[in-house]
Coordinates of C-alpha atoms and ligand atoms in Angstrom, one line a residue:
X285 CA -64.2 197.1 113.2
X286 CA -63.8 195.1 116.4
X287 CA -60.6 195.8 118.2
X288 CA -60.0 194.5 121.7
X289 CA -60.0 197.3 124.3
X290 CA -56.5 196.2 125.4
X291 CA -55.2 197.3 122.0
X292 CA -56.5 200.8 122.4
X293 CA -55.2 200.9 125.9
X294 CA -51.8 199.6 124.8
X295 CA -51.5 202.3 122.1
X296 CA -52.5 205.1 124.4
X297 CA -50.1 203.9 127.1
X298 CA -47.2 203.4 124.7
X299 CA -47.4 206.8 123.0
X300 CA -48.6 208.9 125.8
X301 CA -46.1 207.7 128.4
X302 CA -43.2 209.7 127.0
X303 CA -45.3 212.9 127.5
X304 CA -47.1 211.9 130.7
X305 CA -47.0 215.3 132.3
X306 CA -48.4 217.0 129.3
X307 CA -51.2 214.5 128.8
X308 CA -52.1 214.8 132.5
X309 CA -52.3 218.6 132.4
X310 CA -54.4 218.3 129.2
X311 CA -56.9 216.1 131.2
X312 CA -57.0 218.6 134.0
X313 CA -57.5 221.5 131.7
X314 CA -60.4 219.8 130.0
X315 CA -62.0 218.9 133.3
X316 CA -61.6 222.4 134.6
X317 CA -63.1 223.8 131.5
X318 CA -66.2 221.6 132.0
X319 CA -66.6 222.7 135.6
X320 CA -66.5 226.4 134.4
X321 CA -69.0 225.8 131.7
X322 CA -71.4 224.3 134.3
X323 CA -70.8 227.2 136.8
X324 CA -71.3 230.1 134.4
X325 CA -75.1 230.0 133.9
X326 CA -75.6 230.0 137.6
X327 CA -74.1 233.5 137.8
X328 CA -76.5 234.6 135.0
X329 CA -79.4 233.3 136.9
X330 CA -78.4 235.1 140.1
X331 CA -77.9 238.3 138.0
X332 CA -81.3 238.0 136.3
X333 CA -83.1 237.2 139.5
X334 CA -81.4 240.0 141.4
X335 CA -82.2 242.5 138.6
X336 CA -85.9 241.5 138.2
X337 CA -86.5 241.7 142.0
X338 CA -84.9 245.1 142.1
X339 CA -81.8 244.1 144.0
X340 CA -78.8 246.2 144.9
X341 CA -77.0 247.4 141.7
X342 CA -73.7 246.8 143.5
X343 CA -74.6 243.1 143.9
X344 CA -75.3 243.1 140.2
X345 CA -72.0 244.6 139.4
X346 CA -70.3 242.1 141.6
X347 CA -72.0 239.2 139.9
X348 CA -71.2 240.6 136.5
X349 CA -67.6 240.9 137.5
X350 CA -67.3 237.3 138.7
X351 CA -69.1 236.1 135.6
X352 CA -66.6 238.0 133.4
X353 CA -63.7 236.5 135.3
X354 CA -65.1 233.0 134.9
X355 CA -66.0 233.5 131.3
X356 CA -62.5 234.8 130.5
X357 CA -61.0 232.0 132.5
X358 CA -62.9 229.5 130.5
X359 CA -61.7 231.0 127.3
X360 CA -58.1 230.8 128.5
X361 CA -58.5 227.2 129.6
X362 CA -60.0 226.3 126.3
X363 CA -57.1 227.9 124.4
X364 CA -54.5 226.1 126.6
X365 CA -56.4 222.8 126.3
X366 CA -56.5 223.2 122.5
X367 CA -52.8 223.9 122.5
X368 CA -51.9 221.0 124.8
X369 CA -54.2 218.7 122.8
X370 CA -52.5 219.5 119.5
X371 CA -49.1 219.0 121.1
X372 CA -50.1 215.7 122.7
X373 CA -51.7 214.5 119.5
X374 CA -48.9 215.5 117.2
X375 CA -46.1 214.2 119.5
X376 CA -47.9 210.8 119.9
X377 CA -48.6 210.4 116.1
X378 CA -45.1 211.5 115.2
X379 CA -43.7 208.9 117.4
X380 CA -46.0 206.4 115.8
X381 CA -45.1 207.6 112.3
X382 CA -41.4 207.3 113.2
X383 CA -41.9 203.7 114.4
X384 CA -43.9 202.8 111.4
X385 CA -41.4 204.3 109.0
X386 CA -38.5 202.6 110.7
X387 CA -40.4 199.3 110.6
X388 CA -41.2 199.6 106.9
X389 CA -37.6 200.5 106.0
X390 CA -36.5 197.3 107.6
X391 CA -38.9 195.3 105.5
X392 CA -37.6 193.5 102.5
X393 CA -37.8 194.2 98.8
X394 CA -40.6 191.7 98.4
X395 CA -42.7 194.0 100.6
X396 CA -41.6 197.2 99.0
X397 CA -42.1 196.1 95.5
X398 CA -45.7 195.2 96.0
X399 CA -46.7 198.6 97.4
X400 CA -47.0 201.9 95.6
X401 CA -45.5 205.0 97.2
X402 CA -49.0 206.5 97.4
X403 CA -50.1 203.5 99.4
X404 CA -47.2 203.7 101.8
X405 CA -47.9 207.4 102.4
X406 CA -51.5 206.7 103.1
X407 CA -50.5 203.8 105.5
X408 CA -47.8 205.7 107.4
X409 CA -49.2 209.3 107.4
X410 CA -52.9 209.0 106.7
X411 CA -53.6 206.3 109.2
X412 CA -51.6 208.1 111.9
X413 CA -53.4 211.3 111.2
X414 CA -56.7 209.7 112.0
X415 CA -55.3 208.8 115.4
X416 CA -54.2 212.3 116.3
X417 CA -57.7 213.0 117.7
X418 CA -57.8 209.7 119.4
X419 CA -54.6 210.5 121.4
X420 CA -55.4 214.0 122.3
X421 CA -59.1 214.2 122.7
X422 CA -60.7 210.9 122.8
X423 CA -60.6 209.6 126.3
X424 CA -60.7 213.0 128.0
X425 CA -63.1 214.3 125.4
X426 CA -65.6 211.5 125.6
X427 CA -65.4 211.2 129.4
X428 CA -65.5 215.0 129.7
X429 CA -68.5 215.4 127.5
X430 CA -70.3 212.6 129.2
X431 CA -69.5 214.3 132.5
X432 CA -70.7 217.6 131.2
X433 CA -73.9 216.0 129.9
X434 CA -74.5 214.3 133.2
X435 CA -73.6 217.4 135.2
X436 CA -76.2 219.5 133.3
X437 CA -78.9 216.8 133.7
X438 CA -78.2 216.5 137.5
X439 CA -78.4 220.3 137.8
X440 CA -81.7 220.3 135.9
X441 CA -83.0 217.6 138.2
X442 CA -82.0 219.8 141.1
X443 CA -84.1 222.6 139.7
X444 CA -87.2 220.5 139.1
X445 CA -87.7 216.8 138.6
X446 CA -90.1 217.4 135.7
X447 CA -87.5 219.6 133.9
X448 CA -84.8 217.0 134.5
X449 CA -87.0 214.2 133.1
X450 CA -88.1 216.3 130.1
X451 CA -84.6 217.3 129.1
X452 CA -83.1 213.8 129.8
X453 CA -85.8 212.3 127.5
X454 CA -84.9 214.9 124.9
X455 CA -81.1 214.2 125.2
X456 CA -81.5 210.5 124.9
X457 CA -83.9 210.8 122.0
X458 CA -81.5 213.1 120.2
X459 CA -78.5 210.8 120.7
X460 CA -80.4 207.8 119.5
X461 CA -81.6 209.6 116.4
X462 CA -78.2 211.0 115.6
X463 CA -76.5 207.6 115.9
X464 CA -79.1 206.0 113.7
X465 CA -78.6 208.7 111.0
X466 CA -74.9 208.4 111.2
X467 CA -74.9 204.6 110.8
X468 CA -76.9 205.2 107.6
X469 CA -74.6 207.9 106.4
X470 CA -71.2 206.4 107.2
X471 CA -70.9 203.8 104.5
X472 CA -71.3 206.6 102.0
X473 CA -68.3 208.4 103.5
X474 CA -66.3 205.2 103.5
X475 CA -66.9 204.8 99.8
X476 CA -65.8 208.4 99.2
X477 CA -62.6 207.9 101.1
X478 CA -61.9 204.7 99.1
X479 CA -62.4 206.3 95.8
X480 CA -60.2 209.3 96.8
X481 CA -57.4 207.0 97.9
X482 CA -57.8 205.2 94.5
X483 CA -57.6 208.5 92.8
X484 CA -54.4 209.6 94.4
X485 CA -52.8 206.3 93.9
X486 CA -53.7 206.5 90.2
X487 CA -52.5 210.1 90.0
X488 CA -49.2 209.3 91.7
X489 CA -48.4 206.4 89.5
X490 CA -49.3 208.2 86.3
X491 CA -47.4 211.3 87.3
X492 CA -44.2 209.3 88.0
X493 CA -44.7 207.7 84.6
X494 CA -45.4 210.9 82.7
X495 CA -42.4 210.5 80.4
X496 CA -43.3 207.0 79.3
X497 CA -47.0 207.9 79.0
X498 CA -46.3 210.8 76.7
X499 CA -43.7 209.0 74.7
X500 CA -46.1 206.1 74.0
X501 CA -49.1 208.3 73.3
X502 CA -51.1 206.8 76.2
X503 CA -52.2 210.2 77.4
X504 CA -55.7 209.8 76.1
X505 CA -56.1 206.5 77.8
X506 CA -54.9 207.8 81.0
X507 CA -57.2 210.8 80.8
X508 CA -60.1 208.5 80.2
X509 CA -59.3 206.6 83.4
X510 CA -58.9 209.9 85.1
X511 CA -62.4 211.0 84.1
X512 CA -63.8 207.7 85.0
X513 CA -62.5 207.8 88.5
X514 CA -63.4 211.5 89.0
X515 CA -66.9 210.8 87.7
X516 CA -67.4 208.0 90.2
X517 CA -66.1 210.2 92.9
X518 CA -68.6 212.9 92.0
X519 CA -71.5 210.6 92.3
X520 CA -70.4 209.1 95.7
X521 CA -69.4 212.5 97.0
X522 CA -72.8 214.0 96.1
X523 CA -74.6 211.2 97.9
X524 CA -72.4 211.4 101.0
X525 CA -72.7 215.2 101.1
X526 CA -76.5 214.9 100.9
X527 CA -76.4 212.6 103.9
X528 CA -74.1 215.0 105.7
X529 CA -76.5 217.8 104.9
X530 CA -79.5 215.8 106.1
X531 CA -77.7 215.1 109.4
X532 CA -76.9 218.7 109.8
X533 CA -80.5 219.7 109.2
X534 CA -81.8 217.1 111.6
X535 CA -79.4 218.4 114.2
X536 CA -80.9 221.9 113.8
X537 CA -84.4 220.6 114.0
X538 CA -83.7 218.4 117.0
X539 CA -82.1 221.2 118.9
X540 CA -84.9 223.6 118.0
X541 CA -87.3 221.0 119.5
X542 CA -85.1 220.8 122.6
X543 CA -85.3 224.6 123.0
X544 CA -89.0 224.4 122.5
X545 CA -89.3 221.8 125.2
X546 CA -87.2 223.9 127.6
X547 CA -89.3 226.9 126.8
X548 CA -92.6 225.1 127.3
X549 CA -91.5 223.6 130.6
X550 CA -90.1 226.9 131.9
X551 CA -93.3 228.8 130.8
X552 CA -95.4 226.3 132.5
X553 CA -93.5 226.3 135.8
X554 CA -93.1 230.1 135.7
X555 CA -96.8 230.7 135.1
X556 CA -97.5 228.6 138.2
X557 CA -94.9 230.6 140.1
X558 CA -92.7 227.7 140.8
X559 CA -89.6 229.1 139.3
X560 CA -88.1 232.6 138.9
X561 CA -87.3 234.1 135.5
X562 CA -83.7 233.6 136.3
X563 CA -84.3 229.9 136.7
X564 CA -86.2 229.8 133.4
X565 CA -83.1 231.4 131.8
X566 CA -81.0 228.7 133.5
X567 CA -83.1 225.9 132.1
X568 CA -82.8 227.4 128.6
X569 CA -79.0 227.9 128.9
X570 CA -78.4 224.4 130.1
X571 CA -80.5 222.9 127.3
X572 CA -78.3 224.9 124.9
X573 CA -75.2 223.8 126.8
X574 CA -75.9 220.1 126.1
X575 CA -75.9 220.7 122.4
X576 CA -72.1 220.6 122.3
X577 CA -71.5 217.5 124.3
X578 CA -74.3 215.7 122.3
X579 CA -72.7 216.7 119.1
X580 CA -69.2 215.9 120.3
X581 CA -70.1 212.5 121.6
X582 CA -71.5 211.8 118.1
X583 CA -68.4 213.0 116.3
X584 CA -66.1 211.3 118.8
X585 CA -67.8 208.0 118.2
X586 CA -67.1 208.6 114.5
X587 CA -63.5 209.5 115.2
X588 CA -63.2 206.3 117.2
X589 CA -64.5 204.3 114.3
X590 CA -62.0 205.9 112.0
X591 CA -59.3 205.4 114.6
X592 CA -60.3 201.8 114.9
X593 CA -59.8 201.3 111.2
X594 CA -56.4 203.1 111.4
X595 CA -55.3 201.1 114.4
X596 CA -56.1 197.8 112.8
X597 CA -54.2 198.7 109.6
X598 CA -51.3 200.0 111.6
X599 CA -51.2 196.8 113.6
X600 CA -51.3 194.8 110.4
X601 CA -48.3 196.8 109.1
X602 CA -46.4 196.4 112.4
X603 CA -47.1 192.7 112.3
X604 CA -45.7 192.3 108.9
X605 CA -42.4 190.6 109.5
X606 CA -39.4 191.1 107.2
X607 CA -38.5 188.0 105.3
X608 CA -35.0 189.1 105.4
X609 CA -33.8 188.8 109.0
X610 CA -30.7 190.4 110.3
X611 CA -28.0 187.8 110.9
X612 CA -26.4 187.4 114.3
X613 CA -23.1 189.0 113.2
X614 CA -19.8 188.1 114.6
X615 CA -18.1 188.8 117.9
X616 CA -15.1 190.7 116.6
X617 CA -15.0 194.3 115.5
X618 CA -11.6 193.8 113.9
X619 CA -10.8 194.9 110.3
X620 CA -13.3 197.5 109.3
X621 CA -13.5 199.1 112.7
X622 CA -16.7 199.7 114.6
X623 CA -20.0 198.3 113.5
X624 CA -22.9 200.7 113.8
X625 CA -25.4 197.8 114.0
X626 CA -23.6 196.1 116.9
X627 CA -21.7 192.9 116.6
X628 CA -18.5 192.9 114.5
X629 CA -18.0 192.1 110.9
X630 CA -17.7 188.4 110.1
X631 CA -16.0 188.9 106.8
X632 CA -12.2 188.9 106.3
X633 CA -10.5 192.1 105.2
X634 CA -9.5 192.6 101.6
X635 CA -11.1 190.9 98.5
X636 CA -13.9 188.4 99.3
X637 CA -14.5 185.0 97.8
X638 CA -18.0 184.2 96.5
X639 CA -19.7 180.8 96.8
X640 CA -23.0 179.8 95.4
X641 CA -24.0 176.3 96.5
X642 CA -27.0 174.8 94.8
X643 CA -28.8 178.2 95.0
X644 CA -32.4 178.4 93.8
X645 CA -34.6 181.3 93.8
X646 CA -38.0 182.4 92.6
X647 CA -39.8 185.7 93.2
X648 CA -43.3 184.3 93.5
X649 CA -44.1 180.9 95.0
X650 CA -46.0 179.6 91.9
X651 CA -43.6 180.9 89.3
X652 CA -40.8 179.0 87.6
X653 CA -37.5 179.5 89.4
X654 CA -35.4 182.4 88.2
X655 CA -32.3 180.7 89.4
X656 CA -32.1 176.9 89.6
X657 CA -29.4 174.9 91.5
X658 CA -26.7 177.4 90.7
X659 CA -23.2 176.5 91.7
X660 CA -20.4 179.0 91.5
X661 CA -17.1 179.7 93.1
X662 CA -15.1 182.8 92.7
X663 CA -11.7 183.2 94.3
X664 CA -10.8 186.4 96.1
X665 CA -9.6 189.1 93.7
X666 CA -10.9 187.4 90.6
X667 CA -13.3 189.1 88.3
X668 CA -16.3 187.3 86.9
X669 CA -18.0 188.4 83.7
X670 CA -21.7 187.5 83.9
X671 CA -23.4 187.2 80.6
X672 CA -26.9 186.2 79.6
X673 CA -29.9 187.2 77.7
X674 CA -32.2 189.8 79.2
X675 CA -34.3 188.2 81.9
X676 CA -31.9 185.3 82.4
X677 CA -31.4 186.2 86.1
X678 CA -28.2 188.3 86.2
X679 CA -29.6 191.2 88.3
X680 CA -31.4 188.6 90.5
X681 CA -28.1 186.9 91.3
X682 CA -26.6 190.2 92.4
X683 CA -29.7 191.0 94.5
X684 CA -29.2 187.7 96.3
X685 CA -25.6 188.5 97.2
X686 CA -26.8 191.8 98.6
X687 CA -29.6 190.0 100.5
X688 CA -32.3 192.1 98.9
X689 CA -33.9 188.7 98.7
X690 CA -32.9 185.4 100.2
X691 CA -32.5 182.2 98.1
X692 CA -35.3 179.7 98.3
X693 CA -32.8 176.9 98.4
X694 CA -29.1 176.5 98.8
X695 CA -26.5 178.7 100.4
X696 CA -24.5 181.7 99.5
X697 CA -21.1 182.4 101.2
X698 CA -19.0 185.4 101.1
X699 CA -15.4 185.3 102.2
X700 CA -16.1 181.8 103.3
X701 CA -18.9 182.9 105.7
X702 CA -22.6 182.3 105.0
X703 CA -24.2 185.7 104.2
X704 CA -27.2 184.7 106.4
X705 CA -24.8 185.0 109.4
X706 CA -23.8 188.5 108.8
X707 CA -25.6 191.6 110.0
X708 CA -27.2 193.3 107.0
X709 CA -25.2 196.5 107.7
X710 CA -22.0 194.6 107.7
X711 CA -22.9 192.7 104.5
X712 CA -23.9 195.8 102.7
X713 CA -20.8 197.6 103.7
X714 CA -18.6 194.9 102.3
X715 CA -20.5 194.5 99.0
X716 CA -20.6 197.5 96.7
X717 CA -23.1 197.5 93.9
X718 CA -23.5 199.8 91.0
X719 CA -27.0 199.1 89.6
X720 CA -28.6 199.6 86.2
X721 CA -30.7 202.4 87.4
X722 CA -29.2 204.7 89.9
X723 CA -31.5 206.4 92.3
X724 CA -30.8 209.9 93.4
X725 CA -32.3 211.7 96.3
X726 CA -33.7 215.2 96.4
X727 CA -30.8 216.3 98.5
X728 CA -27.3 217.9 98.1
X729 CA -24.6 216.3 96.0
X730 CA -22.7 215.6 99.1
X731 CA -25.6 213.7 100.8
X732 CA -26.3 211.8 97.6
X733 CA -22.7 210.6 97.6
X734 CA -22.3 209.8 101.2
X735 CA -25.8 208.6 101.9
X736 CA -26.3 211.3 104.5
X737 CA -23.2 210.3 106.4
X738 CA -21.8 213.5 107.8
X739 CA -18.6 211.8 109.1
X740 CA -17.1 211.6 105.7
X741 CA -15.0 214.8 105.1
X742 CA -15.6 217.0 102.1
X743 CA -12.0 216.5 101.0
X744 CA -12.5 212.8 100.7
X745 CA -15.6 213.3 98.6
X746 CA -13.8 215.7 96.3
X747 CA -10.9 213.4 96.0
X748 CA -13.2 210.6 94.9
X749 CA -14.9 212.9 92.4
X750 CA -11.5 214.0 91.1
X751 CA -10.5 210.4 90.6
X752 CA -13.6 209.7 88.7
X753 CA -13.2 212.7 86.4
X754 CA -16.4 214.1 87.7
X755 CA -14.8 217.4 88.8
X756 CA -15.9 219.3 85.7
X757 CA -19.4 218.1 86.3
X758 CA -19.3 219.2 89.9
X759 CA -17.7 222.6 89.0
X760 CA -20.5 223.3 86.6
X761 CA -23.1 223.0 89.4
X762 CA -24.1 226.2 91.0
X763 CA -23.1 225.4 94.6
X764 CA -20.6 222.6 94.3
X765 CA -21.2 219.8 96.8
X766 CA -24.1 221.7 98.4
X767 CA -26.0 221.8 95.1
X768 CA -29.4 220.2 95.3
X769 CA -30.1 217.3 93.0
X770 CA -33.5 216.3 91.8
X771 CA -34.9 212.9 92.9
X772 CA -35.1 209.8 90.6
X773 CA -32.2 210.1 88.2
X774 CA -33.4 213.5 87.0
X775 CA -30.9 215.9 85.5
X776 CA -28.1 213.4 85.1
X777 CA -27.3 211.4 82.1
X778 CA -27.2 207.6 82.4
X779 CA -23.4 207.7 82.3
X780 CA -23.1 210.4 84.9
X781 CA -25.6 208.6 87.2
X782 CA -23.4 205.5 87.0
X783 CA -20.3 207.6 87.8
X784 CA -22.1 208.9 90.8
X785 CA -22.8 205.3 91.8
X786 CA -19.1 204.6 91.5
X787 CA -18.3 207.6 93.7
X788 CA -20.7 206.1 96.4
X789 CA -18.8 202.8 96.1
X790 CA -15.4 204.4 96.5
X791 CA -16.5 206.2 99.6
X792 CA -16.9 202.8 101.2
X793 CA -14.4 200.0 101.0
X794 CA -16.1 196.9 99.7
X795 CA -14.4 193.6 99.3
X796 CA -16.7 192.6 96.5
X797 CA -17.9 194.9 93.7
X798 CA -20.9 194.1 91.6
X799 CA -21.4 196.1 88.5
X800 CA -24.7 195.9 86.7
X801 CA -23.8 197.8 83.6
X802 CA -26.3 200.2 82.1
X803 CA -27.3 198.7 78.7
X804 CA -27.9 202.1 77.2
X805 CA -25.1 203.5 74.9
X806 CA -23.0 206.2 76.3
X807 CA -21.1 209.0 74.6
X808 CA -17.4 208.2 74.1
X809 CA -16.1 210.7 76.7
X810 CA -18.3 209.3 79.5
X811 CA -17.5 205.8 78.4
X812 CA -13.8 206.5 78.9
X813 CA -14.5 207.9 82.4
X814 CA -16.6 204.8 83.2
X815 CA -13.9 202.5 82.0
X816 CA -11.4 204.2 84.2
X817 CA -13.8 204.0 87.1
X818 CA -14.3 200.3 86.5
X819 CA -10.6 199.6 86.5
X820 CA -10.2 201.4 89.7
X821 CA -13.2 199.7 91.3
X822 CA -11.8 196.2 90.5
X823 CA -8.3 196.8 91.7
X824 CA -7.7 194.7 94.8
X825 CA -11.3 193.5 95.0
X826 CA -13.3 190.6 93.8
X827 CA -15.7 191.6 91.0
X828 CA -18.8 190.5 89.3
X829 CA -19.6 192.4 86.2
X830 CA -22.8 192.1 84.4
X831 CA -21.5 193.3 81.1
X832 CA -23.3 194.6 78.1
X833 CA -20.2 195.8 76.3
X834 CA -17.3 193.8 74.9
X835 CA -14.8 196.2 76.5
X836 CA -16.1 195.4 80.0
X837 CA -16.3 191.7 79.3
X838 CA -12.6 191.6 78.4
X839 CA -11.7 192.7 81.9
X840 CA -13.1 189.6 83.4
X841 CA -10.8 186.7 84.5
X842 CA -13.7 184.2 84.2
X843 CA -16.9 184.1 82.2
X844 CA -20.2 182.7 83.3
X845 CA -23.1 182.5 80.8
X846 CA -26.5 182.3 82.4
X847 CA -29.5 180.9 80.6
X848 CA -32.9 180.4 82.2
X849 CA -31.4 180.6 85.6
X850 CA -28.8 177.9 84.9
X851 CA -25.1 178.0 84.2
X852 CA -24.7 177.4 80.5
X853 CA -21.0 177.8 80.6
X854 CA -18.4 178.8 83.2
X855 CA -14.6 179.0 82.8
X856 CA -11.5 181.0 82.4
X857 CA -12.1 183.8 79.9
X858 CA -8.9 183.2 77.9
X859 CA -9.5 179.5 77.8
X860 CA -13.1 179.9 76.7
X861 CA -12.1 182.4 74.1
X862 CA -9.6 180.0 72.7
X863 CA -11.9 177.1 72.6
X864 CA -13.8 177.1 69.3
X865 CA -16.4 174.8 70.8
X866 CA -17.4 177.2 73.5
X867 CA -20.4 179.4 73.5
X868 CA -18.3 182.4 74.5
X869 CA -16.0 181.9 71.6
X870 CA -19.0 181.9 69.2
X871 CA -20.3 185.0 71.0
X872 CA -17.0 186.8 70.4
X873 CA -17.3 185.8 66.7
X874 CA -20.9 186.8 66.2
X875 CA -20.7 189.8 68.4
X876 CA -21.8 190.3 71.9
X877 CA -24.7 192.6 70.9
X878 CA -26.7 189.7 69.6
X879 CA -26.9 188.1 73.0
X880 CA -26.8 191.1 75.2
X881 CA -29.0 193.5 73.3
Ligands
ATP985 P1 -31.4 192.3 82.1 O1 -30.3 191.9 81.2 O2 -32.6 192.8 81.2 O3 -31.1 193.2 83.1 P2 -31.5 190.2 84.0 O4 -30.7 189.0 83.6 O5 -30.9 191.1 85.0 O6 -32.0 191.0 82.7 P3 -33.4 189.7 86.1 O7 -33.7 191.1 86.4 O8 -32.6 189.0 87.0 O9 -32.8 189.6 84.6 O10 -34.8 189.0 85.9 C1 -34.9 187.5 85.9 C2 -36.4 187.2 85.8 O11 -37.0 187.5 87.0 C3 -37.2 187.8 84.7 O12 -38.0 186.9 84.2 C4 -38.0 188.9 85.5 O13 -39.2 189.0 84.8 C5 -38.1 188.3 86.8 N1 -38.1 189.4 87.9 C6 -37.2 190.3 88.0 N2 -37.4 191.1 89.1 C7 -38.6 190.6 89.6 C8 -39.4 191.0 90.7 N3 -39.1 192.0 91.5 N4 -40.5 190.3 91.0 C9 -40.9 189.3 90.2 N5 -40.2 188.9 89.1 C10 -39.0 189.5 88.8
MG986 MG1 -30.6 193.2 84.9

């Protein structure tokens, strides 16, 4: 993975700047700890030499005391460095996670639909985690360890040139060998990581589809795939672990060799009377001391490689531009008060007119258009009944109005203003949508209704629920508004879920309401509640209802029948119903269910 140094640097600067002081103290702590590690063996040498030459016991005690102080000091420093390191790493990666999550939330539906939740978690959390070490340890750790290594070698050269040369040769040889081994082993680990990511992706998808899988008797098939992946994982894991084991063993042998070299050199020099026993001990200890930096330099290079992969993926994600860009918005903040997104609303107050001008749309570039040259005008306050076979593009039309996607051709206007001009916040506040499948969050009823907006008072929420006839439902919950709901649409019937969606809508004040009716049949009681909710939702607003029931169709002032993304018929409902030639008239005769089933 080749990443320009500038990119590493940029990342470090961006995410360490907010915690400059802490990062700096971390660096100082690590450096101080290195200095102490170098100093400590010197005291031991003095101690041994003083003891073997029959020195003053009080000197011995003094040396021992200083040694203890230094050793304890080193422990404290390490503990603080560890603490600061974790703090720096987590703060930096959390900032990065926040930036990534915010960025992804701004990306459009086209982006979201092509990625599984598992993949997003891996992108936002997994990749950031691999960077934690990079932020907290890498620079200081690598530089520090290199300094420690050089320090030890310099000190050894100071003792005796031959010792210095011998141990240097050993250190270089060990590093080269370990890097070679690692480059052999790392592809195996990459393969393991890949298959584990695949496994969790698979698991996540199947778990979320449990109900369908069981209902369709696909469990055996799923389990076969499960065994297949796990089997592949086992093979790869075994290979990778063997390599890991081999590296570990090699490490042990290499360092045993190092110790042997140190012993041999010391024995030789000691036998010639060139060094004291204390110095022999010092040589031995320093040789032991370079084991850690050697090892850490190796793992840090590995971390760096992992970080590089993470950085390039993160950069890729950050470079993904939303196809849906926020519009410039308007200068006024008139009707609907303040605009959180800056810039005022550009739409007039009250019911909004809807204009589709030669609108075309396709989901994928190569596919046939879902909507083709669609023209439509709906005056403020009118209600349009949108009919059409399944897959004819009804939901798609609603999505375009909401700017979940942008048309590939033509223009959509709302209240006379192009929707592209509006800020997304503004647009989505003025258009209310009740979709076919209502998503609930694992959160309280209150948060589910207000979308986590604490400024809406409880009284208002209760009032809306009362209006919708949802009070008995609420009262049956253990903790009222504070009761936790499960995510998805768990625990609620389709009808209740739709009522909840209406409650969300009433808490805002949209000028256009889009109802994408659930096609499932509801029990009569819920149906009555929903009918009342629809009536209320359409009062004083422009409405587009994608209807699956005759009762709902009859509320419409106009009817539009879509077929293959084109307008098959559009006109006043009563006129169409009275015209025996019209498609709508025939539909009413043969029954809506035929078309809308
Ligand atoms: P229904 O009555 O079943 O709700 P619909 O009229 O709402 O149907 P749409 O959901 O608008 O139909 O779908 C229109 C066409 O676009 C279908 O052929 C569908 O397969 C396709 N389509 C819908 N959503 C996507 C998507 N996210 N990506 C690609 N194609 C899509
Ligand atoms: Mg639909």
